[in-house]
CSV table of C-alpha atoms and ligand atoms in Angstrom, one decimal:
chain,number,residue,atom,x,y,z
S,1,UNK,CA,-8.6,13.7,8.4
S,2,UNK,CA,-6.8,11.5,10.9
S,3,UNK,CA,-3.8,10.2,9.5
S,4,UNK,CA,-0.6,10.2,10.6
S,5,UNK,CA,2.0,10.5,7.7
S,6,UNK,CA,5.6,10.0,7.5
S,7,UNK,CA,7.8,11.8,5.3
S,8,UNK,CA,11.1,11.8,6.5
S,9,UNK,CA,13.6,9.3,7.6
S,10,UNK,CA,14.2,9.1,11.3
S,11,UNK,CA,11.0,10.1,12.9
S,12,UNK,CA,9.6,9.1,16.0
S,13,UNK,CA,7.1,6.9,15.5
S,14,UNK,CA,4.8,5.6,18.5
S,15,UNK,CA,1.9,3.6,17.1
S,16,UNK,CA,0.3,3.4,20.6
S,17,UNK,CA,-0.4,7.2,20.2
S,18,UNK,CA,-2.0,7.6,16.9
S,19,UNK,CA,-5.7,6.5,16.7
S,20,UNK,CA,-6.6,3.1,15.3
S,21,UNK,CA,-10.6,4.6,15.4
S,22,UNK,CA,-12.4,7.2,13.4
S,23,UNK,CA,-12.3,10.4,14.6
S,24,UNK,CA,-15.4,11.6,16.0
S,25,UNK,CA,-18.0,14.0,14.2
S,26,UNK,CA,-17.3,11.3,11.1
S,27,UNK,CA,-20.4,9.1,10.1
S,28,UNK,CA,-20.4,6.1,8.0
S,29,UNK,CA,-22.7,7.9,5.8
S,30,UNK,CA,-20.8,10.8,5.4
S,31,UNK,CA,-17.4,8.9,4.7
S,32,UNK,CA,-19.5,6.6,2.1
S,33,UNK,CA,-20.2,9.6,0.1
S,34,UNK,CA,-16.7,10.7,0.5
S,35,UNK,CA,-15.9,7.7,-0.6
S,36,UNK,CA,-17.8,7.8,-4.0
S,37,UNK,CA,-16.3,10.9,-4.8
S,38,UNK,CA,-13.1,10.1,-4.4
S,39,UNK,CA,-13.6,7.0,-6.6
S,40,UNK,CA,-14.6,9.0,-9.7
S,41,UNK,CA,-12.1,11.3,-9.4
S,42,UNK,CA,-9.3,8.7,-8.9
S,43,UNK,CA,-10.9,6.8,-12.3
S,44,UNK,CA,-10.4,10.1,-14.4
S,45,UNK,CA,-6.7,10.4,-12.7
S,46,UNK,CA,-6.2,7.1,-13.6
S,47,UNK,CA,-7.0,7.9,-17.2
S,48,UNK,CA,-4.6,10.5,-17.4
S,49,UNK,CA,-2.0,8.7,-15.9
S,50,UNK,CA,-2.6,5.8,-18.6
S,51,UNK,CA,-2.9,8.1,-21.4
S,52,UNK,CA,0.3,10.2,-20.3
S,53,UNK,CA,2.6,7.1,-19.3
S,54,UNK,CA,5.4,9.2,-17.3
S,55,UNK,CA,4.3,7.9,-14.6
S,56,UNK,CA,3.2,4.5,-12.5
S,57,UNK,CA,1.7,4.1,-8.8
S,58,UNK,CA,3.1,1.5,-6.6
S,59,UNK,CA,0.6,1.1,-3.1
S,60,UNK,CA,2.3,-1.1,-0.5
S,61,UNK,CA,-0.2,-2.6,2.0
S,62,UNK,CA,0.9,-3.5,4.9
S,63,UNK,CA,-0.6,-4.5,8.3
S,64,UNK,CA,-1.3,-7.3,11.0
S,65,UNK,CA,-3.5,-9.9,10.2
S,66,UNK,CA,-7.3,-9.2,9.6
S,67,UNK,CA,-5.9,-5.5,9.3
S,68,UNK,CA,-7.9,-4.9,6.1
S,69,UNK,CA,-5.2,-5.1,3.4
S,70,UNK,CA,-7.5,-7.6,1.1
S,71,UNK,CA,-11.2,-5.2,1.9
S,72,UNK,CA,-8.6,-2.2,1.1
S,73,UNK,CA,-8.1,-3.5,-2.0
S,74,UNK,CA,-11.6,-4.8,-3.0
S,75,UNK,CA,-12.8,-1.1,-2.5
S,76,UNK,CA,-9.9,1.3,-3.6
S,77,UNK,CA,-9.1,-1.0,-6.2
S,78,UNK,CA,-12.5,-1.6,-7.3
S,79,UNK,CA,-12.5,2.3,-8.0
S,80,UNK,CA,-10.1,2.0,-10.8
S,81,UNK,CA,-10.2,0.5,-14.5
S,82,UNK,CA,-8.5,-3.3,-14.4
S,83,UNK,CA,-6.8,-2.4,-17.6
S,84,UNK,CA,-4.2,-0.5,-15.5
S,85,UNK,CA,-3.8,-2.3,-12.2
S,86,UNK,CA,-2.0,-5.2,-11.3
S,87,UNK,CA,-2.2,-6.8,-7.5
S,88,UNK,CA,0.0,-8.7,-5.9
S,89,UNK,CA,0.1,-11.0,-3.4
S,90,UNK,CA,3.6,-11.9,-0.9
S,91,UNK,CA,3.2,-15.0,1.1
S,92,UNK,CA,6.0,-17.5,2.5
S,93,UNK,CA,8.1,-17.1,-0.4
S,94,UNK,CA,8.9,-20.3,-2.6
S,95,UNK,CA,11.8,-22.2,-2.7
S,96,UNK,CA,12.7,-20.3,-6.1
S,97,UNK,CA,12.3,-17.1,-4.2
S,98,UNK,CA,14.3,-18.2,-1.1
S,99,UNK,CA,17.2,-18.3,-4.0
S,100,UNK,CA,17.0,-14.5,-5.1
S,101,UNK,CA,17.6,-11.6,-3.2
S,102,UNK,CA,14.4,-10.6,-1.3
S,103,UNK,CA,13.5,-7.9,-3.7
S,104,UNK,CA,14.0,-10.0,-6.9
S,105,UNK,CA,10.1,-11.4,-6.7
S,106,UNK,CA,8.9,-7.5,-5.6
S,107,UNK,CA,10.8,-5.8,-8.3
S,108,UNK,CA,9.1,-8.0,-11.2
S,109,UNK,CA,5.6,-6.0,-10.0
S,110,UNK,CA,6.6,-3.1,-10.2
S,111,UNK,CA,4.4,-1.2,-12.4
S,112,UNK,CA,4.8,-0.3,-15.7
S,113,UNK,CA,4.2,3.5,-16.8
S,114,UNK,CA,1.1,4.3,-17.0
S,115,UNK,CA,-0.3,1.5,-14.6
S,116,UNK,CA,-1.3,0.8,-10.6
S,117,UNK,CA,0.3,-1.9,-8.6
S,118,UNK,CA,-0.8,-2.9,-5.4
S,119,UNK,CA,1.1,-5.0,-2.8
S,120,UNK,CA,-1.2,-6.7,-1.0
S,121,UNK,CA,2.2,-7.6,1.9
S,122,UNK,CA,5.5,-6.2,0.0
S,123,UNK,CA,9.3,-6.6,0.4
S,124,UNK,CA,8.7,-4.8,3.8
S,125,UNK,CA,8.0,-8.7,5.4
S,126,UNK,CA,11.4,-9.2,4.9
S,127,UNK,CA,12.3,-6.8,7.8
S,128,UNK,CA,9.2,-7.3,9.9
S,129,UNK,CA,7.8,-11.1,10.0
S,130,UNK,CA,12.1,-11.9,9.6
S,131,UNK,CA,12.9,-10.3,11.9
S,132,UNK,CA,10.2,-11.3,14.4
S,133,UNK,CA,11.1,-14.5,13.5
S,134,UNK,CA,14.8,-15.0,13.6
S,135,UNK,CA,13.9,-16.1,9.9
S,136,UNK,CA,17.5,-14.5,8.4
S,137,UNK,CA,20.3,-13.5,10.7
S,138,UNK,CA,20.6,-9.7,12.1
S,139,UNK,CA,23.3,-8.3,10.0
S,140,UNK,CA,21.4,-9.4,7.1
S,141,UNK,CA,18.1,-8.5,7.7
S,142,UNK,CA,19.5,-4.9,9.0
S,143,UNK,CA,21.2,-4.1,6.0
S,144,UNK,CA,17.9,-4.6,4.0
S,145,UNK,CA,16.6,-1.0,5.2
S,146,UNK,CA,19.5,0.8,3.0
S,147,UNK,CA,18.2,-1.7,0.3
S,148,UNK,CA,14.5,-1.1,0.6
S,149,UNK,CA,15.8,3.1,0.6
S,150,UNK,CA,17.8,2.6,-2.7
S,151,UNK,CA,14.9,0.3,-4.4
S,152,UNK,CA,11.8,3.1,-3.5
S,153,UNK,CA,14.4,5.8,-4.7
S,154,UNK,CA,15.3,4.0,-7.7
S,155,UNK,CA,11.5,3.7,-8.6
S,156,UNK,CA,10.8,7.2,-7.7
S,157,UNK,CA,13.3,8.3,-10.1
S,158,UNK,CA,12.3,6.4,-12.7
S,159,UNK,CA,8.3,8.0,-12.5
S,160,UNK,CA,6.8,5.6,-9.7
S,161,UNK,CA,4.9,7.4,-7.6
S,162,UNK,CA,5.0,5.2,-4.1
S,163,UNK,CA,2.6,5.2,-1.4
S,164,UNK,CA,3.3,3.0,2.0
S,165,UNK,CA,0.4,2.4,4.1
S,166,UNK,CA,0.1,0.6,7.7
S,167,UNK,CA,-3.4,-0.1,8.4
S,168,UNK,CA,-3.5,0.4,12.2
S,169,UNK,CA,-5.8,-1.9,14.0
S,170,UNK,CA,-6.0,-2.3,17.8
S,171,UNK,CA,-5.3,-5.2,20.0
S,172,UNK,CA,-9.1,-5.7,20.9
S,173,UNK,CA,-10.5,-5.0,17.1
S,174,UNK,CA,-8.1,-7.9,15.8
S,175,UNK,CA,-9.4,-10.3,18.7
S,176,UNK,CA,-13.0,-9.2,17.5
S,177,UNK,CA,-12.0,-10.2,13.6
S,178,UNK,CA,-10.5,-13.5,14.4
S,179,UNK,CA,-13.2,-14.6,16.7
S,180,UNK,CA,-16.0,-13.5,14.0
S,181,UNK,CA,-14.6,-15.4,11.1
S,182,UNK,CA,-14.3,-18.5,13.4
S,183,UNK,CA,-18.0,-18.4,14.0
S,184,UNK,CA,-18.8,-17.7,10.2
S,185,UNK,CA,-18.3,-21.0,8.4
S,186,UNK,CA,-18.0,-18.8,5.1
S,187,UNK,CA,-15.1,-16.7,6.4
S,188,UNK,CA,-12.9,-19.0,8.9
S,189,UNK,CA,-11.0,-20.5,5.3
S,190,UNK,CA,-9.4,-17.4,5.8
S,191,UNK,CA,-8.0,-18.1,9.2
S,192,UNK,CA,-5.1,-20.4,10.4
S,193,UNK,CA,-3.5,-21.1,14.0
S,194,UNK,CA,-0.6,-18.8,12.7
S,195,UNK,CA,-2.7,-15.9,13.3
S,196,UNK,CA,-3.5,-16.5,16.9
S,197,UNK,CA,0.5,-17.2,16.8
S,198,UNK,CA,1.0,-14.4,15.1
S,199,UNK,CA,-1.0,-12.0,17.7
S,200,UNK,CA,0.9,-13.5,20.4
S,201,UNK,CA,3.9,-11.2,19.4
S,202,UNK,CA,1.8,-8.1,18.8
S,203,UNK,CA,4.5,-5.8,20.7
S,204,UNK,CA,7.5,-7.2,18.5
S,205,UNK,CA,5.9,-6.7,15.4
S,206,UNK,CA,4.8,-3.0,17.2
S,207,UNK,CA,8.6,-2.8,17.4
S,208,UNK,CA,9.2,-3.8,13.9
S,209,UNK,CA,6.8,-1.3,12.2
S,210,UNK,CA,7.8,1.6,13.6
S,211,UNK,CA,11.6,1.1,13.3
S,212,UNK,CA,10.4,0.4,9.8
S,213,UNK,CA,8.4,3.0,9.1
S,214,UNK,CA,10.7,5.1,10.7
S,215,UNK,CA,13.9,4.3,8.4
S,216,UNK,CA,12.4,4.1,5.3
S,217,UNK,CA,9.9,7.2,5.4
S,218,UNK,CA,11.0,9.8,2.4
S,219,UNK,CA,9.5,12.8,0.7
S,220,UNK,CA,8.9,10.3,-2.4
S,221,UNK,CA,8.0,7.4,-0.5
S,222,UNK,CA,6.1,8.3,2.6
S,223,UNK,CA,4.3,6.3,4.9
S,224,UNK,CA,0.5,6.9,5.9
S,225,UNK,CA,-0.6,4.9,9.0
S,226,UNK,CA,-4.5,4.4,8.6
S,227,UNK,CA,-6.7,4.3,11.7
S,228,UNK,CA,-8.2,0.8,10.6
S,229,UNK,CA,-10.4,0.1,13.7
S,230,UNK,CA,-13.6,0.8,10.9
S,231,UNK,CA,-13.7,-0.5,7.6
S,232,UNK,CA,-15.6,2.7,6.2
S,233,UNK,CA,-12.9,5.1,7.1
S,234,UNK,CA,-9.8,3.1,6.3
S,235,UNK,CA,-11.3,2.9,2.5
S,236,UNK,CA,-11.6,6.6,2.8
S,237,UNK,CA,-8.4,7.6,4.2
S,238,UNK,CA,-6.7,5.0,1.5
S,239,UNK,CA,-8.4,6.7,-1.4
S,240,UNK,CA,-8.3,10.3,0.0
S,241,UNK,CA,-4.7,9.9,0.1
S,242,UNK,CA,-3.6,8.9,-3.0
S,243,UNK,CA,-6.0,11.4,-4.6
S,244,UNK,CA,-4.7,13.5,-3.2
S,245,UNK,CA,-1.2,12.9,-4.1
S,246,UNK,CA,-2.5,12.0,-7.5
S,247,UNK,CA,-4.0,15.1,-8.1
S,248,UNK,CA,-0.4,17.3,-7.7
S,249,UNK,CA,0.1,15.5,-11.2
S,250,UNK,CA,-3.1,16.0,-13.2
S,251,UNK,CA,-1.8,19.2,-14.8
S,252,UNK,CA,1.4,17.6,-16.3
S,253,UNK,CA,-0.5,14.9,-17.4
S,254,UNK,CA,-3.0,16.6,-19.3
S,255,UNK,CA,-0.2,18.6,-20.7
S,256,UNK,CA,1.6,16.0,-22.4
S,257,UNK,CA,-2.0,14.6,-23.4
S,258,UNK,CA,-2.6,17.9,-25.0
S,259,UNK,CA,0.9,17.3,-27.1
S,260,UNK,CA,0.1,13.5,-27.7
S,261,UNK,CA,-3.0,14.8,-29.4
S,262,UNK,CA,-1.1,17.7,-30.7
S,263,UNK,CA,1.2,15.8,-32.5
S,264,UNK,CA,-1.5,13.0,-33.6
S,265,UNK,CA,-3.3,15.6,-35.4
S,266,UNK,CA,-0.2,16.7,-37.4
S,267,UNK,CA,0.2,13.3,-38.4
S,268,UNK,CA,-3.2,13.0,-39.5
S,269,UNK,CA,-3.1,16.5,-41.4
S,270,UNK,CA,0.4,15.4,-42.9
S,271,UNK,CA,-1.7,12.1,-44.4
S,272,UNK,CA,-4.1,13.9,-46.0
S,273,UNK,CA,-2.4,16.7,-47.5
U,1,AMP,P1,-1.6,-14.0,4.1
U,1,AMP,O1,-1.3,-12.5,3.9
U,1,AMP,O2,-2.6,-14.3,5.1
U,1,AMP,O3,-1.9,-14.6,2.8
U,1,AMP,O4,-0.3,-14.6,4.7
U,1,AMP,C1,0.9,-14.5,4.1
U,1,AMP,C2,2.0,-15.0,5.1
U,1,AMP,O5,3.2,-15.0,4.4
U,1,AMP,C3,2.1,-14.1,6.3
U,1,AMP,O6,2.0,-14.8,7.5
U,1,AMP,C4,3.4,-13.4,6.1
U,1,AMP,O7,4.1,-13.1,7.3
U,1,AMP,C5,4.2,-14.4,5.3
U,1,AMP,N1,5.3,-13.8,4.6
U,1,AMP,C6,5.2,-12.9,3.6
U,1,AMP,N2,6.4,-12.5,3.2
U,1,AMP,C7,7.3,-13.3,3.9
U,1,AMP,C8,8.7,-13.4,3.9
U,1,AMP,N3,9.5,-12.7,3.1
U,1,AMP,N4,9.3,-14.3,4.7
U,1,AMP,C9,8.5,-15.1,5.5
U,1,AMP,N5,7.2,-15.1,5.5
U,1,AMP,C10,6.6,-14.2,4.7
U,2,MG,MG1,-3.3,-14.4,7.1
């Protein structure tokens, strides 16, 4: 499947080379079926992951406008129980949030044990649309890489399971998105000038994600850039990937199901004896 992954700090990361299209050989049949696979298996991985409550699953969205973080969502979330998922949204922040550190409104998300949160945006604005923008000074916003390390490291060590993804679109596919929701009167309320201001500096924000990517990759907090160019195979790289990651845990957490019930039987027996 073509993804790209990144695992470890200090990569080289050249978004111009990796694919933002399917691979060929791929049909949108095919990958639907995929697709519906993958979704069941992910609800009875969810299951055990609620039952078990070791563990939690933070997925951080990321991507340029009309990338596909909200259609991402709608399908790979729509695969799970809402019980156990929470989704969050980072805009502008607020004039409260503007007085906290820049992780103070991310780290209130995180999940709990046993639970799914996805970041539809995440604390990583903070060093891309910032720093395209000038919006903090340099030293500051530099120093929020080492931050963003110690937060995802703190989380992993504390059961969250973390899961970065850039959905890569092209240059030409984004034009084609903008210029279709204009001409839908049902879909431009998603649009605003900042967009097309916005696209204007593609190659800084080019510039921002990989030297993001690139420092905060890790072995428990890797980065998956999605070939996004098609709707149908960015859901099926999303979900493939964090099934598969999911499914390294399924043993331990049908072990300590077996003792929950283990010990929930004693406690039954104990009663009626
Ligand atoms: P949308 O995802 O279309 O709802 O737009 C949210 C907007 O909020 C985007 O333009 C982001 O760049 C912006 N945004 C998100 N986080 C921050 C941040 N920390 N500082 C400034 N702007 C942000
Ligand atoms: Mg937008």
């Amino acid at each position: 499947m073509a993804r790209t992954e990144f695992r470890k700090r200090g990569g080289r990361v050249s978004l111009d080379k990796i694919p933002t299209e399917p691979p060929k050989g791929i049909t949108k049949k095919n990958a639907r079926e995929r697709f519906a696979a993958l979704g069941e298996e992910l609800f009875e991985l969810q299951d055990a992951l609620w039952g078990a409550k070791v563990n939690s699953v933070m997925v951080v969205l990321q991507g340029r406008d009309t990338a596909g973080k909200d259609g991402t969502i709608k399908h790979v979330a729509g695969c799970l129980n809402p019980r156990g998922v929470q989704v969050a949204s980072f805009g502008v922040p607020t004039p409260e949030e503007r007085q906290h550190d820049f992780l103070w409104r991310v780290h209130r998300h995180a999940p709990r044990h046993g639970e799914f949160s996805i970041f539809n945006r995440s604390h990583y604005e903070d060093v891309l649309v910032v720093r395209v923008h000038g919006l903090a000074p340099n030293d500051l916003w530099k120093q929020r890489y080492a931050h963003i390390e110690a937060f995802e490291r703190l989380l992993a060590a504390e059961g969250t399971i973390v899961l970065k993804y850039f959905l890569h679109i092209s240059r030409k596919e984004q034009k084609k998105r903008l210029l279709e929701r204009e001409g839908d009167v049902h879909a431009a309320w998603k649009l605003s000038a900042n967009d097309w201001r916005e696209r204007d500096r593609w190659d800084d924000y080019t510039a921002a994600y990989e030297d993001a990517i690139s420092v905060t990759a890790a072995p428990h907090a890797p980065w998956i850039v999605v070939p996004a160019d098609a709707k149908w195979y960015r859901n099926l790289v999303v979900a493939q990937s964090i099934v598969e990651t999911l499914r390294q845990y399924r043993k331990p957490w049908k072990r300590r199901l077996e003792d929950m019930g283990r010990q929930a039987r004693a406690a039954i027996a104990d009663y009626r004896r």
